[in-house]
């Protein structure tokens, strides 16, 4: 017999919320790909003009509606995960689990016993301890923005940071990327890093190499 303890669903992880599917499904790969697909149409509209498509009006995008549809899809997927677990005979216990004995886990005031207990909690996003850090948003927050900002500063140049930079730049947000290395994507092939840098600059993304934030100020 197998049981899984998981906190209630939320698109943003916290001490009291999680959800079946974890980071990838709820606040990682899946929602990010939906936003990548959505933002990719911006360049398609521009390319279409080169093939003599006439657009009588400039295309408009409704970011809030896209976020709502993204969340609806995530809800659907987490529901599928729960059904698959139930179909396999796994008991799904919703709540915060606490180990209270060698073979005991307490959830919502009820104690469950098991011969083996596997701790597989994953992790949550973290932000650097800087002055003004209360003004910073995480990748979880970026996936939940109710409306697009006029500008955005992204700290870091790993593939997740660069994916967000491309998404928001394509959506018309003035996007700046700050990173400590001379080129983005540390650890990747040097030619790939150089080519990617050139392509992002060509797309209008403001790249700031050899930079590390010291403080954040709200203006």
mmCIF file of C-alpha atoms in Angstrom:
data_model
loop_
_atom_site.group_PDB
_atom_site.id
_atom_site.type_symbol
_atom_site.label_atom_id
_atom_site.label_comp_id
_atom_site.label_asym_id
_atom_site.label_seq_id
_atom_site.Cartn_x
_atom_site.Cartn_y
_atom_site.Cartn_z
ATOM 1 C CA UNK A 1 0.000 0.000 0.000
ATOM 2 C CA UNK A 2 1.175 3.504 -0.855
ATOM 3 C CA UNK A 3 -0.016 6.925 0.235
ATOM 4 C CA UNK A 4 1.149 10.387 -0.809
ATOM 5 C CA UNK A 5 0.938 13.483 1.377
ATOM 6 C CA UNK A 6 0.829 16.769 -0.536
ATOM 7 C CA UNK A 7 -0.223 20.267 0.412
ATOM 8 C CA UNK A 8 -3.258 21.953 -1.222
ATOM 9 C CA UNK A 9 -2.893 23.144 -4.806
ATOM 10 C CA UNK A 10 -1.636 26.633 -5.597
ATOM 11 C CA UNK A 11 0.181 28.049 -8.598
ATOM 12 C CA UNK A 12 2.725 29.540 -6.176
ATOM 13 C CA UNK A 13 4.542 27.341 -3.657
ATOM 14 C CA UNK A 14 4.565 28.296 0.022
ATOM 15 C CA UNK A 15 4.674 26.747 3.485
ATOM 16 C CA UNK A 16 0.977 25.936 3.111
ATOM 17 C CA UNK A 17 0.502 25.252 -0.600
ATOM 18 C CA UNK A 18 1.923 22.917 -3.237
ATOM 19 C CA UNK A 19 -0.095 20.564 -5.431
ATOM 20 C CA UNK A 20 0.133 17.304 -7.343
ATOM 21 C CA UNK A 21 2.650 17.555 -10.175
ATOM 22 C CA UNK A 22 5.171 19.710 -8.360
ATOM 23 C CA UNK A 23 7.362 22.403 -9.857
ATOM 24 C CA UNK A 24 7.479 21.193 -13.462
ATOM 25 C CA UNK A 25 3.736 20.918 -13.977
ATOM 26 C CA UNK A 26 2.508 23.779 -11.798
ATOM 27 C CA UNK A 27 5.166 26.494 -11.745
ATOM 28 C CA UNK A 28 7.939 25.362 -14.087
ATOM 29 C CA UNK A 29 8.264 23.663 -17.465
ATOM 30 C CA UNK A 30 4.583 23.418 -18.414
ATOM 31 C CA UNK A 31 3.392 26.986 -17.697
ATOM 32 C CA UNK A 32 6.640 28.385 -19.067
ATOM 33 C CA UNK A 33 6.166 26.524 -22.353
ATOM 34 C CA UNK A 34 2.618 27.858 -22.666
ATOM 35 C CA UNK A 35 3.952 31.403 -22.335
ATOM 36 C CA UNK A 36 6.774 30.661 -24.786
ATOM 37 C CA UNK A 37 4.232 29.436 -27.340
ATOM 38 C CA UNK A 38 2.060 32.474 -26.752
ATOM 39 C CA UNK A 39 4.914 34.951 -27.100
ATOM 40 C CA UNK A 40 6.251 33.286 -30.269
ATOM 41 C CA UNK A 41 3.316 34.602 -32.290
ATOM 42 C CA UNK A 42 4.681 38.133 -31.963
ATOM 43 C CA UNK A 43 7.479 37.375 -34.417
ATOM 44 C CA UNK A 44 5.124 35.350 -36.623
ATOM 45 C CA UNK A 45 2.970 38.422 -37.182
ATOM 46 C CA UNK A 46 6.046 40.396 -38.209
ATOM 47 C CA UNK A 47 7.275 37.617 -40.514
ATOM 48 C CA UNK A 48 3.850 37.422 -42.161
ATOM 49 C CA UNK A 49 4.198 40.993 -43.423
ATOM 50 C CA UNK A 50 7.305 39.922 -45.329
ATOM 51 C CA UNK A 51 5.151 37.402 -47.178
ATOM 52 C CA UNK A 52 2.615 40.086 -48.101
ATOM 53 C CA UNK A 53 0.032 39.341 -45.431
ATOM 54 C CA UNK A 54 -1.846 42.553 -44.699
ATOM 55 C CA UNK A 55 -2.823 43.182 -41.115
ATOM 56 C CA UNK A 56 -5.453 45.908 -41.045
ATOM 57 C CA UNK A 57 -4.770 46.569 -37.363
ATOM 58 C CA UNK A 58 -1.836 45.828 -35.122
ATOM 59 C CA UNK A 59 -2.385 42.549 -33.244
ATOM 60 C CA UNK A 60 -3.325 42.992 -29.598
ATOM 61 C CA UNK A 61 -2.543 40.537 -26.849
ATOM 62 C CA UNK A 62 -4.542 39.983 -23.651
ATOM 63 C CA UNK A 63 -1.967 38.852 -21.110
ATOM 64 C CA UNK A 64 -4.457 38.393 -18.293
ATOM 65 C CA UNK A 65 -6.561 36.015 -20.394
ATOM 66 C CA UNK A 66 -3.463 33.979 -21.286
ATOM 67 C CA UNK A 67 -2.566 33.650 -17.596
ATOM 68 C CA UNK A 68 -6.120 32.527 -16.824
ATOM 69 C CA UNK A 69 -5.978 29.878 -19.560
ATOM 70 C CA UNK A 70 -2.552 28.777 -18.347
ATOM 71 C CA UNK A 71 -3.928 28.290 -14.847
ATOM 72 C CA UNK A 72 -6.938 26.388 -16.184
ATOM 73 C CA UNK A 73 -4.619 23.989 -18.002
ATOM 74 C CA UNK A 74 -2.511 23.474 -14.879
ATOM 75 C CA UNK A 75 -5.652 22.716 -12.874
ATOM 76 C CA UNK A 76 -6.634 20.156 -15.506
ATOM 77 C CA UNK A 77 -3.217 18.487 -15.378
ATOM 78 C CA UNK A 78 -3.084 18.283 -11.586
ATOM 79 C CA UNK A 79 -6.527 16.693 -11.672
ATOM 80 C CA UNK A 80 -5.234 14.077 -14.104
ATOM 81 C CA UNK A 81 -2.307 13.329 -11.792
ATOM 82 C CA UNK A 82 -4.670 12.745 -8.892
ATOM 83 C CA UNK A 83 -6.876 10.456 -11.008
ATOM 84 C CA UNK A 84 -3.843 8.441 -12.130
ATOM 85 C CA UNK A 85 -2.727 8.037 -8.530
ATOM 86 C CA UNK A 86 -6.209 6.953 -7.486
ATOM 87 C CA UNK A 87 -6.406 4.502 -10.373
ATOM 88 C CA UNK A 88 -3.125 2.944 -9.254
ATOM 89 C CA UNK A 89 -4.469 2.468 -5.748
ATOM 90 C CA UNK A 90 -2.471 5.288 -4.167
ATOM 91 C CA UNK A 91 -4.159 7.133 -1.311
ATOM 92 C CA UNK A 92 -3.831 10.905 -1.784
ATOM 93 C CA UNK A 93 -3.739 12.799 1.514
ATOM 94 C CA UNK A 94 -3.950 16.580 1.220
ATOM 95 C CA UNK A 95 -2.246 18.576 3.959
ATOM 96 C CA UNK A 96 1.105 19.291 5.558
ATOM 97 C CA UNK A 97 2.851 16.137 6.747
ATOM 98 C CA UNK A 98 4.922 16.016 9.917
ATOM 99 C CA UNK A 99 6.983 13.034 11.023
ATOM 100 C CA UNK A 100 6.091 12.412 14.677
ATOM 101 C CA UNK A 101 7.644 8.973 15.171
ATOM 102 C CA UNK A 102 9.857 6.322 13.550
ATOM 103 C CA UNK A 103 6.910 5.073 11.471
ATOM 104 C CA UNK A 104 4.346 7.851 11.979
ATOM 105 C CA UNK A 105 3.302 10.862 9.928
ATOM 106 C CA UNK A 106 0.750 13.385 11.153
ATOM 107 C CA UNK A 107 -1.459 15.194 8.629
ATOM 108 C CA UNK A 108 -4.249 17.559 9.698
ATOM 109 C CA UNK A 109 -4.235 16.135 13.197
ATOM 110 C CA UNK A 110 -4.490 12.505 12.074
ATOM 111 C CA UNK A 111 -1.573 10.081 12.488
ATOM 112 C CA UNK A 112 -0.753 7.595 9.714
ATOM 113 C CA UNK A 113 1.612 4.669 10.145
ATOM 114 C CA UNK A 114 3.918 3.181 7.503
ATOM 115 C CA UNK A 115 6.826 0.775 7.417
ATOM 116 C CA UNK A 116 8.776 3.066 5.090
ATOM 117 C CA UNK A 117 8.599 6.862 4.864
ATOM 118 C CA UNK A 118 10.093 8.590 1.803
ATOM 119 C CA UNK A 119 10.780 12.319 2.100
ATOM 120 C CA UNK A 120 10.640 13.844 -1.388
ATOM 121 C CA UNK A 121 9.600 17.449 -0.865
ATOM 122 C CA UNK A 122 11.526 19.191 -3.634
ATOM 123 C CA UNK A 123 12.429 22.839 -3.116
ATOM 124 C CA UNK A 124 11.207 26.392 -3.461
ATOM 125 C CA UNK A 125 12.586 29.394 -5.277
ATOM 126 C CA UNK A 126 14.944 31.621 -3.300
ATOM 127 C CA UNK A 127 16.117 35.204 -3.792
ATOM 128 C CA UNK A 128 19.433 36.770 -2.715
ATOM 129 C CA UNK A 129 19.574 38.670 0.565
ATOM 130 C CA UNK A 130 19.952 42.212 -0.747
ATOM 131 C CA UNK A 131 18.760 45.613 0.474
ATOM 132 C CA UNK A 132 15.352 46.209 -1.110
ATOM 133 C CA UNK A 133 14.735 42.509 -1.774
ATOM 134 C CA UNK A 134 11.072 43.064 -0.824
ATOM 135 C CA UNK A 135 10.626 44.685 -4.241
ATOM 136 C CA UNK A 136 11.874 41.584 -6.098
ATOM 137 C CA UNK A 137 9.610 38.972 -7.689
ATOM 138 C CA UNK A 138 10.495 35.313 -8.229
ATOM 139 C CA UNK A 139 9.910 33.059 -11.226
ATOM 140 C CA UNK A 140 6.694 31.898 -9.504
ATOM 141 C CA UNK A 141 5.492 35.515 -9.432
ATOM 142 C CA UNK A 142 6.544 36.111 -13.045
ATOM 143 C CA UNK A 143 4.251 33.283 -14.129
ATOM 144 C CA UNK A 144 1.369 34.939 -12.261
ATOM 145 C CA UNK A 145 1.713 38.612 -13.222
ATOM 146 C CA UNK A 146 -1.825 40.000 -13.699
ATOM 147 C CA UNK A 147 -0.582 42.434 -16.341
ATOM 148 C CA UNK A 148 2.604 43.053 -18.275
ATOM 149 C CA UNK A 149 5.032 45.609 -16.833
ATOM 150 C CA UNK A 150 6.556 48.330 -18.975
ATOM 151 C CA UNK A 151 10.062 47.137 -18.136
ATOM 152 C CA UNK A 152 11.746 44.244 -16.356
ATOM 153 C CA UNK A 153 15.216 43.532 -14.957
ATOM 154 C CA UNK A 154 16.184 39.856 -14.814
ATOM 155 C CA UNK A 155 19.146 38.827 -12.651
ATOM 156 C CA UNK A 156 20.968 35.744 -13.875
ATOM 157 C CA UNK A 157 21.674 34.184 -17.257
ATOM 158 C CA UNK A 158 20.823 30.519 -16.860
ATOM 159 C CA UNK A 159 18.362 29.010 -19.306
ATOM 160 C CA UNK A 160 15.349 29.803 -17.093
ATOM 161 C CA UNK A 161 16.297 33.484 -16.835
ATOM 162 C CA UNK A 162 16.875 33.690 -20.584
ATOM 163 C CA UNK A 163 13.561 31.987 -21.353
ATOM 164 C CA UNK A 164 11.765 34.605 -19.268
ATOM 165 C CA UNK A 165 13.752 37.356 -20.984
ATOM 166 C CA UNK A 166 12.658 36.123 -24.414
ATOM 167 C CA UNK A 167 9.026 35.745 -23.332
ATOM 168 C CA UNK A 168 8.656 39.243 -21.927
ATOM 169 C CA UNK A 169 10.719 40.891 -24.664
ATOM 170 C CA UNK A 170 8.495 39.317 -27.316
ATOM 171 C CA UNK A 171 5.460 40.635 -25.437
ATOM 172 C CA UNK A 172 6.789 44.182 -25.759
ATOM 173 C CA UNK A 173 8.341 44.577 -22.303
ATOM 174 C CA UNK A 174 11.623 46.502 -22.132
ATOM 175 C CA UNK A 175 13.823 43.688 -20.868
ATOM 176 C CA UNK A 176 17.234 43.916 -19.203
ATOM 177 C CA UNK A 177 19.379 40.917 -18.198
ATOM 178 C CA UNK A 178 22.144 41.341 -15.596
ATOM 179 C CA UNK A 179 24.706 38.579 -15.076
ATOM 180 C CA UNK A 180 28.199 38.073 -13.672
ATOM 181 C CA UNK A 181 29.848 36.299 -16.620
ATOM 182 C CA UNK A 182 31.060 37.843 -19.906
ATOM 183 C CA UNK A 183 28.498 35.655 -21.732
ATOM 184 C CA UNK A 184 25.193 34.051 -20.719
ATOM 185 C CA UNK A 185 24.662 30.319 -20.085
ATOM 186 C CA UNK A 186 27.783 29.556 -18.071
ATOM 187 C CA UNK A 187 28.958 25.993 -18.618
ATOM 188 C CA UNK A 188 27.546 25.694 -22.139
ATOM 189 C CA UNK A 189 29.524 25.605 -25.396
ATOM 190 C CA UNK A 190 31.338 28.901 -25.968
ATOM 191 C CA UNK A 191 30.146 29.313 -29.566
ATOM 192 C CA UNK A 192 26.560 28.669 -28.470
ATOM 193 C CA UNK A 193 26.915 31.266 -25.707
ATOM 194 C CA UNK A 194 28.297 33.876 -28.099
ATOM 195 C CA UNK A 195 25.639 33.202 -30.738
ATOM 196 C CA UNK A 196 22.844 33.349 -28.170
ATOM 197 C CA UNK A 197 24.164 36.647 -26.827
ATOM 198 C CA UNK A 198 24.203 38.156 -30.315
ATOM 199 C CA UNK A 199 20.703 36.894 -31.095
ATOM 200 C CA UNK A 200 19.237 38.277 -27.869
ATOM 201 C CA UNK A 201 20.816 41.683 -28.510
ATOM 202 C CA UNK A 202 19.448 41.592 -32.073
ATOM 203 C CA UNK A 203 15.969 40.900 -30.665
ATOM 204 C CA UNK A 204 16.217 44.050 -28.572
ATOM 205 C CA UNK A 205 17.035 42.535 -25.180
ATOM 206 C CA UNK A 206 19.394 44.716 -23.141
ATOM 207 C CA UNK A 207 22.257 42.474 -21.979
ATOM 208 C CA UNK A 208 24.443 43.622 -19.060
ATOM 209 C CA UNK A 209 27.453 41.281 -18.651
ATOM 210 C CA UNK A 210 29.909 41.406 -15.724
ATOM 211 C CA UNK A 211 27.253 42.865 -13.441
ATOM 212 C CA UNK A 212 26.058 41.730 -10.022
ATOM 213 C CA UNK A 213 23.233 43.485 -8.121
ATOM 214 C CA UNK A 214 24.068 45.197 -4.836
ATOM 215 C CA UNK A 215 20.661 46.621 -3.923
ATOM 216 C CA UNK A 216 17.143 47.084 -5.288
ATOM 217 C CA UNK A 217 15.363 50.444 -5.267
ATOM 218 C CA UNK A 218 11.737 51.116 -6.121
ATOM 219 C CA UNK A 219 11.159 54.158 -8.317
#
